[in-house]
Coordinates of N, CA and C in Angstrom, one line a residue:
Chain A
M1 N 1.1 -1.5 -21.2 CA 0.6 -0.2 -21.6 C 1.7 0.5 -22.5
P2 N 1.3 0.8 -23.8 CA 2.2 1.4 -24.7 C 2.4 2.9 -24.3
R3 N 3.5 3.4 -24.7 CA 3.7 4.9 -24.5 C 2.7 5.7 -25.3
P4 N 1.9 6.6 -24.7 CA 0.9 7.3 -25.4 C 1.4 8.4 -26.3
Q5 N 0.6 8.7 -27.3 CA 0.9 9.9 -28.1 C 0.5 11.2 -27.4
K6 N -0.5 11.1 -26.6 CA -1.0 12.2 -25.8 C -1.2 11.7 -24.3
H7 N -0.7 12.4 -23.4 CA -0.9 12.1 -22.0 C -1.5 13.2 -21.3
V8 N -2.7 13.0 -20.8 CA -3.5 14.0 -20.1 C -3.4 13.8 -18.6
F9 N -3.1 14.9 -17.9 CA -3.0 14.9 -16.4 C -4.1 15.8 -15.9
V10 N -5.0 15.3 -15.1 CA -6.1 16.0 -14.5 C -5.8 16.2 -13.1
C11 N -5.6 17.5 -12.7 CA -5.3 17.8 -11.3 C -6.4 17.3 -10.4
A12 N -6.0 16.6 -9.3 CA -7.0 16.0 -8.3 C -6.7 16.5 -6.9
T13 N -6.0 17.6 -6.8 CA -5.6 18.1 -5.5 C -6.8 18.6 -4.7
Q14 N -6.8 18.1 -3.4 CA -7.9 18.5 -2.5 C -7.2 19.3 -1.3
R15 N -7.9 20.3 -0.9 CA -7.5 21.1 0.3 C -8.7 21.3 1.2
P16 N -8.5 21.6 2.4 CA -9.7 21.7 3.3 C -10.5 23.0 2.9
P17 N -11.7 23.0 3.2 CA -12.5 24.2 3.0 C -11.9 25.4 3.7
G18 N -11.9 26.6 3.0 CA -11.3 27.8 3.6 C -9.8 27.9 3.4
H19 N -9.1 26.9 2.8 CA -7.7 27.0 2.6 C -7.5 28.2 1.6
P20 N -6.5 29.0 1.9 CA -6.3 30.2 1.0 C -6.0 29.9 -0.4
R21 N -5.4 28.8 -0.7 CA -5.1 28.5 -2.1 C -6.3 27.9 -2.9
G22 N -7.3 27.4 -2.2 CA -8.4 26.7 -2.8 C -7.8 25.4 -3.4
S23 N -8.5 24.8 -4.3 CA -8.0 23.5 -4.9 C -8.9 23.2 -6.1
C24 N -8.3 22.4 -7.0 CA -9.1 21.9 -8.1 C -10.3 21.0 -7.6
A25 N -10.1 20.3 -6.5 CA -11.2 19.5 -6.0 C -12.4 20.4 -5.7
Q26 N -12.2 21.6 -5.1 CA -13.2 22.5 -4.7 C -13.9 23.0 -6.0
K27 N -13.2 23.0 -7.1 CA -13.8 23.6 -8.3 C -14.4 22.5 -9.2
G28 N -14.4 21.3 -8.7 CA -15.1 20.3 -9.5 C -14.3 19.3 -10.4
C29 N -13.0 19.2 -10.0 CA -12.1 18.4 -10.9 C -12.5 16.9 -10.9
A30 N -13.2 16.4 -9.9 CA -13.6 15.0 -9.9 C -14.5 14.7 -11.1
E31 N -15.4 15.6 -11.3 CA -16.4 15.5 -12.4 C -15.6 15.5 -13.7
V32 N -14.6 16.4 -13.8 CA -13.8 16.5 -15.0 C -13.0 15.2 -15.3
S33 N -12.3 14.7 -14.3 CA -11.6 13.5 -14.5 C -12.5 12.3 -14.8
D34 N -13.6 12.2 -14.1 CA -14.6 11.2 -14.5 C -15.0 11.2 -15.9
E35 N -15.2 12.5 -16.4 CA -15.7 12.6 -17.8 C -14.5 12.2 -18.8
F36 N -13.3 12.6 -18.4 CA -12.2 12.1 -19.3 C -12.1 10.6 -19.3
M37 N -12.3 10.0 -18.2 CA -12.2 8.5 -18.2 C -13.4 7.9 -19.0
F38 N -14.6 8.5 -18.8 CA -15.8 8.0 -19.5 C -15.5 8.1 -21.1
Q39 N -15.1 9.3 -21.5 CA -14.9 9.5 -22.9 C -13.7 8.6 -23.5
Y40 N -12.8 8.4 -22.6 CA -11.6 7.5 -23.0 C -12.1 6.1 -23.3
Q41 N -13.0 5.6 -22.4 CA -13.6 4.3 -22.6 C -14.5 4.3 -23.9
Q42 N -15.2 5.3 -24.0 CA -16.1 5.4 -25.2 C -15.4 5.3 -26.5
R43 N -14.2 6.1 -26.6 CA -13.5 6.2 -27.8 C -12.5 5.0 -28.0
Q44 N -12.3 4.2 -27.0 CA -11.4 3.1 -27.1 C -10.0 3.4 -27.7
C45 N -9.5 4.6 -27.3 CA -8.3 5.1 -27.9 C -7.1 4.7 -27.0
F46 N -7.0 3.5 -26.5 CA -6.1 3.0 -25.5 C -4.6 3.0 -26.0
D47 N -4.5 3.0 -27.3 CA -3.1 3.0 -27.9 C -2.6 4.4 -28.2
K48 N -3.4 5.4 -28.0 CA -3.0 6.7 -28.4 C -3.0 7.7 -27.2
V49 N -3.9 7.5 -26.2 CA -4.1 8.5 -25.2 C -4.0 7.8 -23.8
M50 N -3.5 8.5 -22.8 CA -3.5 8.0 -21.5 C -4.0 9.2 -20.6
V51 N -4.9 8.8 -19.6 CA -5.5 9.8 -18.7 C -5.1 9.4 -17.3
T52 N -4.5 10.4 -16.6 CA -3.9 10.2 -15.3 C -4.3 11.4 -14.4
T53 N -4.7 11.1 -13.2 CA -4.8 12.2 -12.2 C -3.5 12.6 -11.7
C54 N -3.4 13.8 -11.2 CA -2.1 14.2 -10.7 C -2.3 15.2 -9.5
G55 N -1.1 15.5 -8.8 CA -1.1 16.4 -7.8 C -1.0 17.8 -8.3
C56 N -0.8 18.8 -7.4 CA -0.9 20.2 -7.8 C 0.1 20.6 -8.9
I57 N -0.4 21.3 -9.9 CA 0.4 21.9 -10.9 C 0.5 23.4 -10.9
G58 N 0.0 24.0 -9.9 CA 0.3 25.4 -9.7 C -0.9 26.4 -9.6
P59 N -1.6 26.7 -10.7 CA -2.6 27.8 -10.6 C -3.9 27.4 -10.1
C60 N -3.9 27.1 -8.7 CA -5.1 26.5 -8.1 C -6.3 27.4 -8.2
G61 N -6.2 28.7 -8.2 CA -7.3 29.6 -8.3 C -8.0 29.5 -9.6
Q62 N -7.4 29.0 -10.6 CA -8.0 29.0 -11.9 C -8.4 27.6 -12.3
G63 N -8.4 26.6 -11.4 CA -8.8 25.3 -11.7 C -10.2 25.1 -12.1
P64 N -10.6 23.9 -12.5 CA -9.8 22.7 -12.6 C -8.8 22.8 -13.8
N65 N -7.6 22.3 -13.5 CA -6.5 22.4 -14.4 C -6.2 21.0 -15.0
V66 N -6.0 21.1 -16.3 CA -5.7 19.9 -17.1 C -4.5 20.1 -18.0
L67 N -3.5 19.2 -17.9 CA -2.3 19.4 -18.6 C -2.0 18.3 -19.6
V68 N -1.7 18.7 -20.9 CA -1.5 17.7 -21.9 C 0.0 17.7 -22.4
Y69 N 0.6 16.5 -22.2 CA 2.0 16.4 -22.8 C 2.0 15.4 -24.0
P70 N 2.9 15.5 -24.9 CA 4.2 16.2 -24.8 C 4.2 17.7 -25.1
E71 N 3.1 18.2 -25.5 CA 3.1 19.6 -25.9 C 3.3 20.6 -24.7
G72 N 2.8 20.1 -23.5 CA 2.8 21.0 -22.3 C 1.7 22.0 -22.4
V73 N 0.6 21.7 -23.0 CA -0.6 22.6 -23.0 C -1.4 22.5 -21.8
L74 N -1.5 23.7 -21.1 CA -2.3 23.7 -19.9 C -3.7 24.3 -20.2
Y75 N -4.7 23.6 -19.7 CA -6.1 24.1 -19.8 C -6.5 24.5 -18.4
S76 N -7.1 25.7 -18.2 CA -7.6 26.1 -16.9 C -9.1 26.3 -16.9
G77 N -9.7 26.2 -15.8 CA -11.2 26.4 -15.7 C -12.0 25.4 -16.5
V78 N -11.5 24.2 -16.6 CA -12.1 23.2 -17.4 C -13.4 22.6 -16.7
S79 N -14.4 22.5 -17.5 CA -15.7 21.9 -17.0 C -15.9 20.6 -17.7
K80 N -16.8 19.9 -17.1 CA -17.2 18.6 -17.8 C -17.6 18.8 -19.2
D81 N -18.2 19.9 -19.5 CA -18.7 20.1 -20.9 C -17.6 20.5 -21.9
D82 N -16.4 20.7 -21.3 CA -15.3 21.0 -22.2 C -14.5 19.8 -22.6
V83 N -14.8 18.7 -22.0 CA -13.9 17.5 -22.2 C -14.0 16.9 -23.6
A84 N -15.2 16.9 -24.2 CA -15.3 16.4 -25.5 C -14.5 17.2 -26.5
A85 N -14.5 18.5 -26.4 CA -13.7 19.3 -27.3 C -12.2 19.0 -27.2
I86 N -11.7 18.9 -25.9 CA -10.3 18.6 -25.7 C -10.0 17.2 -26.3
F87 N -10.9 16.3 -26.1 CA -10.6 14.9 -26.7 C -10.6 15.0 -28.2
D88 N -11.6 15.5 -28.8 CA -11.7 15.4 -30.3 C -10.8 16.3 -31.0
E89 N -10.6 17.6 -30.5 CA -9.8 18.5 -31.2 C -8.3 18.3 -30.9
H90 N -8.0 18.1 -29.7 CA -6.6 18.1 -29.3 C -6.0 16.6 -29.2
L91 N -6.6 15.8 -28.4 CA -6.0 14.5 -28.1 C -6.1 13.6 -29.4
L92 N -7.2 13.7 -30.1 CA -7.3 12.9 -31.3 C -7.0 13.7 -32.6
G93 N -7.3 15.0 -32.6 CA -7.2 15.9 -33.7 C -5.9 16.7 -33.8
D94 N -5.1 16.7 -32.7 CA -3.8 17.3 -32.6 C -3.8 18.8 -32.7
Q95 N -5.0 19.4 -32.4 CA -5.1 20.9 -32.4 C -5.6 21.4 -31.0
P96 N -4.7 22.0 -30.3 CA -5.1 22.5 -28.9 C -6.4 23.4 -29.0
V97 N -7.2 23.3 -28.0 CA -8.4 24.1 -28.0 C -8.0 25.5 -27.4
E98 N -7.8 26.4 -28.2 CA -7.2 27.7 -27.8 C -8.1 28.4 -26.8
R99 N -9.4 28.3 -26.9 CA -10.3 29.1 -26.0 C -10.2 28.6 -24.6
L100 N -9.7 27.4 -24.4 CA -9.6 26.8 -23.0 C -8.2 26.9 -22.4
R101 N -7.3 27.3 -23.2 CA -5.9 27.3 -22.7 C -5.7 28.4 -21.6
A102 N -4.8 28.0 -20.6 CA -4.5 29.0 -19.6 C -3.8 30.2 -20.2
P103 N -4.0 31.4 -19.6 CA -3.3 32.6 -20.2 C -1.8 32.4 -20.2
A104 N -1.2 33.1 -21.2 CA 0.3 32.9 -21.3 C 1.0 33.4 -20.1
D105 N 0.5 34.3 -19.4 CA 1.2 34.8 -18.2 C 1.1 33.9 -17.0
M106 N 0.3 32.8 -17.2 CA 0.1 31.9 -16.1 C 0.9 30.6 -16.3
W107 N 1.3 30.4 -17.5 CA 2.0 29.1 -17.8 C 2.9 29.3 -18.9
Chain B
M1 N 3.4 30.2 -11.3 CA 4.3 29.0 -11.7 C 4.6 29.0 -13.2
P2 N 5.8 29.3 -13.6 CA 6.1 29.2 -15.0 C 6.0 27.8 -15.6
R3 N 5.9 27.7 -16.9 CA 5.9 26.4 -17.5 C 7.3 25.8 -17.4
P4 N 7.4 24.6 -16.9 CA 8.7 24.0 -16.6 C 9.3 23.5 -17.9
Q5 N 10.6 23.4 -17.9 CA 11.4 22.8 -19.0 C 11.3 21.3 -18.9
K6 N 11.3 20.8 -17.7 CA 11.2 19.4 -17.4 C 10.1 19.2 -16.3
H7 N 9.2 18.3 -16.6 CA 8.1 18.0 -15.6 C 8.2 16.6 -15.2
V8 N 8.4 16.3 -13.9 CA 8.6 15.0 -13.4 C 7.3 14.6 -12.7
F9 N 6.8 13.4 -13.1 CA 5.6 12.8 -12.5 C 6.0 11.5 -11.7
V10 N 5.8 11.5 -10.4 CA 6.2 10.4 -9.6 C 4.9 9.7 -9.2
C11 N 4.7 8.4 -9.6 CA 3.5 7.7 -9.3 C 3.3 7.5 -7.8
A12 N 2.2 7.8 -7.3 CA 1.9 7.7 -5.9 C 0.7 6.8 -5.7
T13 N 0.5 5.9 -6.6 CA -0.7 5.0 -6.5 C -0.6 4.0 -5.3
Q14 N -1.6 3.9 -4.5 CA -1.7 3.0 -3.4 C -2.8 1.9 -3.7
R15 N -2.5 0.7 -3.4 CA -3.5 -0.4 -3.4 C -3.4 -1.2 -2.2
P16 N -4.5 -1.9 -1.8 CA -4.5 -2.7 -0.6 C -3.4 -3.8 -0.6
P17 N -2.9 -4.2 0.5 CA -2.0 -5.3 0.5 C -2.7 -6.6 -0.1
G18 N -1.9 -7.3 -0.9 CA -2.5 -8.5 -1.6 C -3.1 -8.2 -2.9
H19 N -3.3 -6.9 -3.3 CA -3.9 -6.6 -4.5 C -3.0 -7.2 -5.7
P20 N -3.6 -7.9 -6.7 CA -2.8 -8.6 -7.7 C -1.9 -7.6 -8.5
R21 N -2.3 -6.4 -8.6 CA -1.4 -5.5 -9.4 C -0.3 -4.9 -8.6
G22 N -0.3 -5.0 -7.3 CA 0.6 -4.3 -6.5 C 0.5 -2.8 -6.7
S23 N 1.5 -2.0 -6.3 CA 1.4 -0.6 -6.5 C 2.7 0.0 -6.3
C24 N 2.9 1.2 -6.8 CA 4.2 2.0 -6.5 C 4.3 2.3 -5.1
A25 N 3.2 2.5 -4.3 CA 3.3 2.8 -2.9 C 3.9 1.6 -2.2
Q26 N 3.5 0.4 -2.5 CA 4.1 -0.8 -1.9 C 5.6 -0.9 -2.2
K27 N 6.0 -0.4 -3.2 CA 7.4 -0.5 -3.6 C 8.3 0.7 -3.2
G28 N 7.7 1.6 -2.4 CA 8.5 2.7 -1.8 C 8.4 4.0 -2.5
C29 N 7.3 4.3 -3.3 CA 7.3 5.6 -4.1 C 7.3 6.8 -3.2
A30 N 6.8 6.7 -2.0 CA 6.7 7.9 -1.1 C 8.1 8.4 -0.8
E31 N 9.0 7.5 -0.6 CA 10.4 7.8 -0.3 C 11.0 8.5 -1.5
V32 N 10.7 8.0 -2.7 CA 11.2 8.5 -4.0 C 10.7 9.9 -4.2
S33 N 9.4 10.1 -4.0 CA 8.8 11.5 -4.3 C 9.3 12.5 -3.2
D34 N 9.5 12.0 -2.0 CA 10.1 12.9 -1.0 C 11.5 13.3 -1.4
E35 N 12.2 12.4 -1.9 CA 13.6 12.7 -2.3 C 13.6 13.7 -3.5
F36 N 12.7 13.5 -4.4 CA 12.6 14.5 -5.5 C 12.3 15.9 -5.0
M37 N 11.4 16.0 -4.1 CA 11.0 17.3 -3.5 C 12.2 17.9 -2.7
F38 N 12.9 17.0 -2.0 CA 14.0 17.5 -1.2 C 15.1 18.1 -2.1
Q39 N 15.4 17.3 -3.2 CA 16.5 17.7 -4.1 C 16.1 18.9 -4.9
Y40 N 14.8 19.0 -5.2 CA 14.3 20.2 -5.9 C 14.5 21.5 -5.0
Q41 N 14.2 21.3 -3.8 CA 14.4 22.5 -2.9 C 15.9 22.8 -2.8
Q42 N 16.7 21.8 -2.7 CA 18.1 22.0 -2.5 C 18.7 22.8 -3.7
R43 N 18.2 22.4 -4.9 CA 18.8 22.9 -6.2 C 18.2 24.2 -6.6
Q44 N 17.0 24.6 -5.9 CA 16.4 25.8 -6.2 C 16.1 26.0 -7.7
C45 N 15.7 25.0 -8.4 CA 15.5 25.0 -9.8 C 14.1 25.2 -10.2
F46 N 13.4 26.2 -9.5 CA 12.0 26.4 -9.6 C 11.5 26.9 -11.0
D47 N 12.4 27.5 -11.7 CA 12.1 28.0 -13.0 C 12.3 27.0 -14.1
K48 N 12.9 25.9 -13.8 CA 13.2 24.9 -14.8 C 12.4 23.6 -14.7
V49 N 12.2 23.1 -13.4 CA 11.7 21.8 -13.2 C 10.5 21.9 -12.3
M50 N 9.5 21.0 -12.6 CA 8.4 20.8 -11.7 C 8.3 19.4 -11.3
V51 N 7.9 19.1 -10.1 CA 7.8 17.7 -9.6 C 6.3 17.6 -9.1
T52 N 5.7 16.6 -9.6 CA 4.2 16.4 -9.3 C 4.0 14.9 -9.1
T53 N 3.3 14.5 -8.0 CA 2.8 13.1 -7.9 C 1.7 12.9 -8.9
C54 N 1.5 11.6 -9.2 CA 0.4 11.3 -10.1 C -0.2 9.9 -9.8
G55 N -1.3 9.7 -10.5 CA -2.0 8.4 -10.4 C -1.3 7.3 -11.3
C56 N -1.9 6.2 -11.5 CA -1.3 5.1 -12.1 C -0.9 5.4 -13.6
I57 N 0.3 5.0 -13.9 CA 0.8 5.1 -15.3 C 1.1 3.8 -15.9
G58 N 0.7 2.7 -15.3 CA 0.7 1.4 -16.0 C 1.5 0.3 -15.4
P59 N 2.8 0.3 -15.5 CA 3.6 -0.9 -15.2 C 3.8 -1.0 -13.7
C60 N 2.8 -1.3 -13.0 CA 2.8 -1.3 -11.5 C 3.8 -2.3 -10.9
G61 N 4.0 -3.4 -11.6 CA 4.9 -4.5 -11.1 C 6.4 -4.1 -11.1
Q62 N 6.7 -3.0 -11.9 CA 8.1 -2.6 -12.1 C 8.3 -1.3 -11.4
G63 N 7.4 -0.8 -10.5 CA 7.5 0.5 -9.9 C 8.6 0.5 -8.8
P64 N 8.9 1.6 -8.2 CA 8.3 2.9 -8.4 C 8.6 3.5 -9.8
N65 N 7.5 4.0 -10.5 CA 7.7 4.6 -11.8 C 7.7 6.1 -11.7
V66 N 8.6 6.7 -12.6 CA 8.8 8.1 -12.7 C 8.8 8.5 -14.1
L67 N 8.0 9.4 -14.5 CA 7.9 9.8 -15.9 C 8.3 11.3 -16.1
V68 N 9.1 11.5 -17.1 CA 9.6 12.9 -17.4 C 9.1 13.3 -18.7
Y69 N 8.4 14.5 -18.7 CA 8.0 15.1 -19.9 C 8.7 16.4 -20.1
P70 N 8.9 17.0 -21.3 CA 8.2 16.6 -22.5 C 8.7 15.4 -23.3
E71 N 9.8 14.8 -22.9 CA 10.4 13.7 -23.6 C 9.6 12.4 -23.6
G72 N 8.8 12.3 -22.4 CA 8.1 11.0 -22.2 C 9.0 9.9 -21.9
V73 N 10.1 10.1 -21.1 CA 11.0 9.1 -20.6 C 10.4 8.5 -19.3
L74 N 10.3 7.2 -19.3 CA 9.8 6.5 -18.2 C 10.9 5.8 -17.5
Y75 N 11.1 6.0 -16.2 CA 12.0 5.3 -15.4 C 11.2 4.3 -14.5
S76 N 11.7 3.1 -14.4 CA 11.0 2.1 -13.5 C 12.0 1.6 -12.5
G77 N 11.4 1.0 -11.4 CA 12.2 0.5 -10.3 C 13.2 1.6 -9.7
V78 N 12.7 2.8 -9.6 CA 13.5 3.9 -9.1 C 13.6 3.8 -7.6
S79 N 14.8 4.0 -7.1 CA 14.9 4.1 -5.6 C 15.4 5.5 -5.2
K80 N 15.3 5.8 -4.0 CA 15.8 7.1 -3.5 C 17.2 7.4 -3.9
D81 N 18.0 6.4 -4.0 CA 19.4 6.6 -4.4 C 19.6 6.9 -5.9
D82 N 18.6 6.7 -6.7 CA 18.6 7.1 -8.1 C 18.3 8.5 -8.4
V83 N 17.7 9.2 -7.4 CA 17.1 10.5 -7.7 C 18.1 11.5 -8.1
A84 N 19.2 11.5 -7.4 CA 20.3 12.5 -7.8 C 20.7 12.4 -9.2
A85 N 20.9 11.2 -9.7 CA 21.3 11.0 -11.1 C 20.2 11.5 -12.0
I86 N 19.0 11.2 -11.8 CA 17.9 11.7 -12.6 C 17.9 13.2 -12.6
F87 N 18.1 13.8 -11.5 CA 18.1 15.3 -11.4 C 19.3 15.9 -12.2
D88 N 20.5 15.4 -11.9 CA 21.6 16.1 -12.4 C 21.8 15.7 -13.9
E89 N 21.7 14.5 -14.2 CA 22.0 14.1 -15.6 C 20.8 14.4 -16.6
H90 N 19.6 14.2 -16.1 CA 18.5 14.4 -17.0 C 17.8 15.8 -16.9
L91 N 17.3 16.0 -15.7 CA 16.5 17.2 -15.5 C 17.3 18.5 -15.7
L92 N 18.5 18.5 -15.2 CA 19.4 19.7 -15.4 C 20.4 19.5 -16.5
G93 N 20.8 18.2 -16.8 CA 21.8 18.0 -17.8 C 21.2 17.6 -19.2
D94 N 19.9 17.3 -19.2 CA 19.2 17.0 -20.5 C 19.6 15.7 -21.1
Q95 N 20.3 14.8 -20.3 CA 20.6 13.4 -20.8 C 19.9 12.4 -20.0
P96 N 18.9 11.7 -20.6 CA 18.2 10.7 -19.8 C 19.2 9.6 -19.2
V97 N 18.9 9.1 -18.1 CA 19.7 8.1 -17.4 C 19.4 6.7 -18.0
E98 N 20.1 6.3 -18.9 CA 19.7 5.1 -19.7 C 19.6 3.8 -18.8
R99 N 20.4 3.7 -17.8 CA 20.4 2.5 -17.0 C 19.1 2.4 -16.2
L100 N 18.4 3.5 -16.0 CA 17.2 3.4 -15.2 C 15.9 3.4 -16.0
R101 N 16.0 3.5 -17.3 CA 14.8 3.6 -18.2 C 14.1 2.3 -18.2
A102 N 12.7 2.4 -18.3 CA 11.9 1.2 -18.4 C 12.3 0.5 -19.8
P103 N 12.2 -0.8 -19.8 CA 12.5 -1.5 -21.1 C 11.6 -1.0 -22.2
A104 N 12.1 -1.1 -23.4 CA 11.4 -0.6 -24.6 C 10.0 -1.3 -24.8
D105 N 10.0 -2.6 -24.4 CA 8.7 -3.3 -24.6 C 7.7 -3.0 -23.5
M106 N 8.1 -2.2 -22.6 CA 7.1 -1.8 -21.5 C 6.5 -0.5 -21.7
W107 N 7.2 0.4 -22.5 CA 6.8 1.8 -22.7 C 7.2 2.3 -24.0

């Protein structure tokens, strides 16, 4: 596995129903990470991009959260329908998707 | 949660015994991630460092693997006893621990 130019971390944290912090799982992160993996396979960009699930990265109430390094760009409230834009504009086009970024006071 | 200066991802991937790829879990990653969390609490560096577990990042046979962004430095074969050096020299001192880095042909 070569070192990727863009590394996407999709939060996969689960907490029990009723937990005060909620979780990205409750907000549909499995569908989001599945879509990232599907589009990754479609684009065959294995030498440029890596997609990895991860544990909690903080702002659970605004999930699903997706973090892209090396820039450290956090996307919050990501839906399945947002994944293509993140892939094409940011991961392959190198321009973060401003409308999906977490607020500056959150990250 | 503020945006961290250093974000540590500790692979937490588990696979069944006998799986041909092995896994970081089989090689003791739980002890490594516990030690990162323990030393994180001890150092109270909450505004600088974030520690997160993650899914597979590739070189399973050389785990436990630990990845630090934004630099994208991969450490392989990390043991509990290596964690203090990564914390003090790299996460707080900004100098990667060369002796623990994954080989250049691996990452």
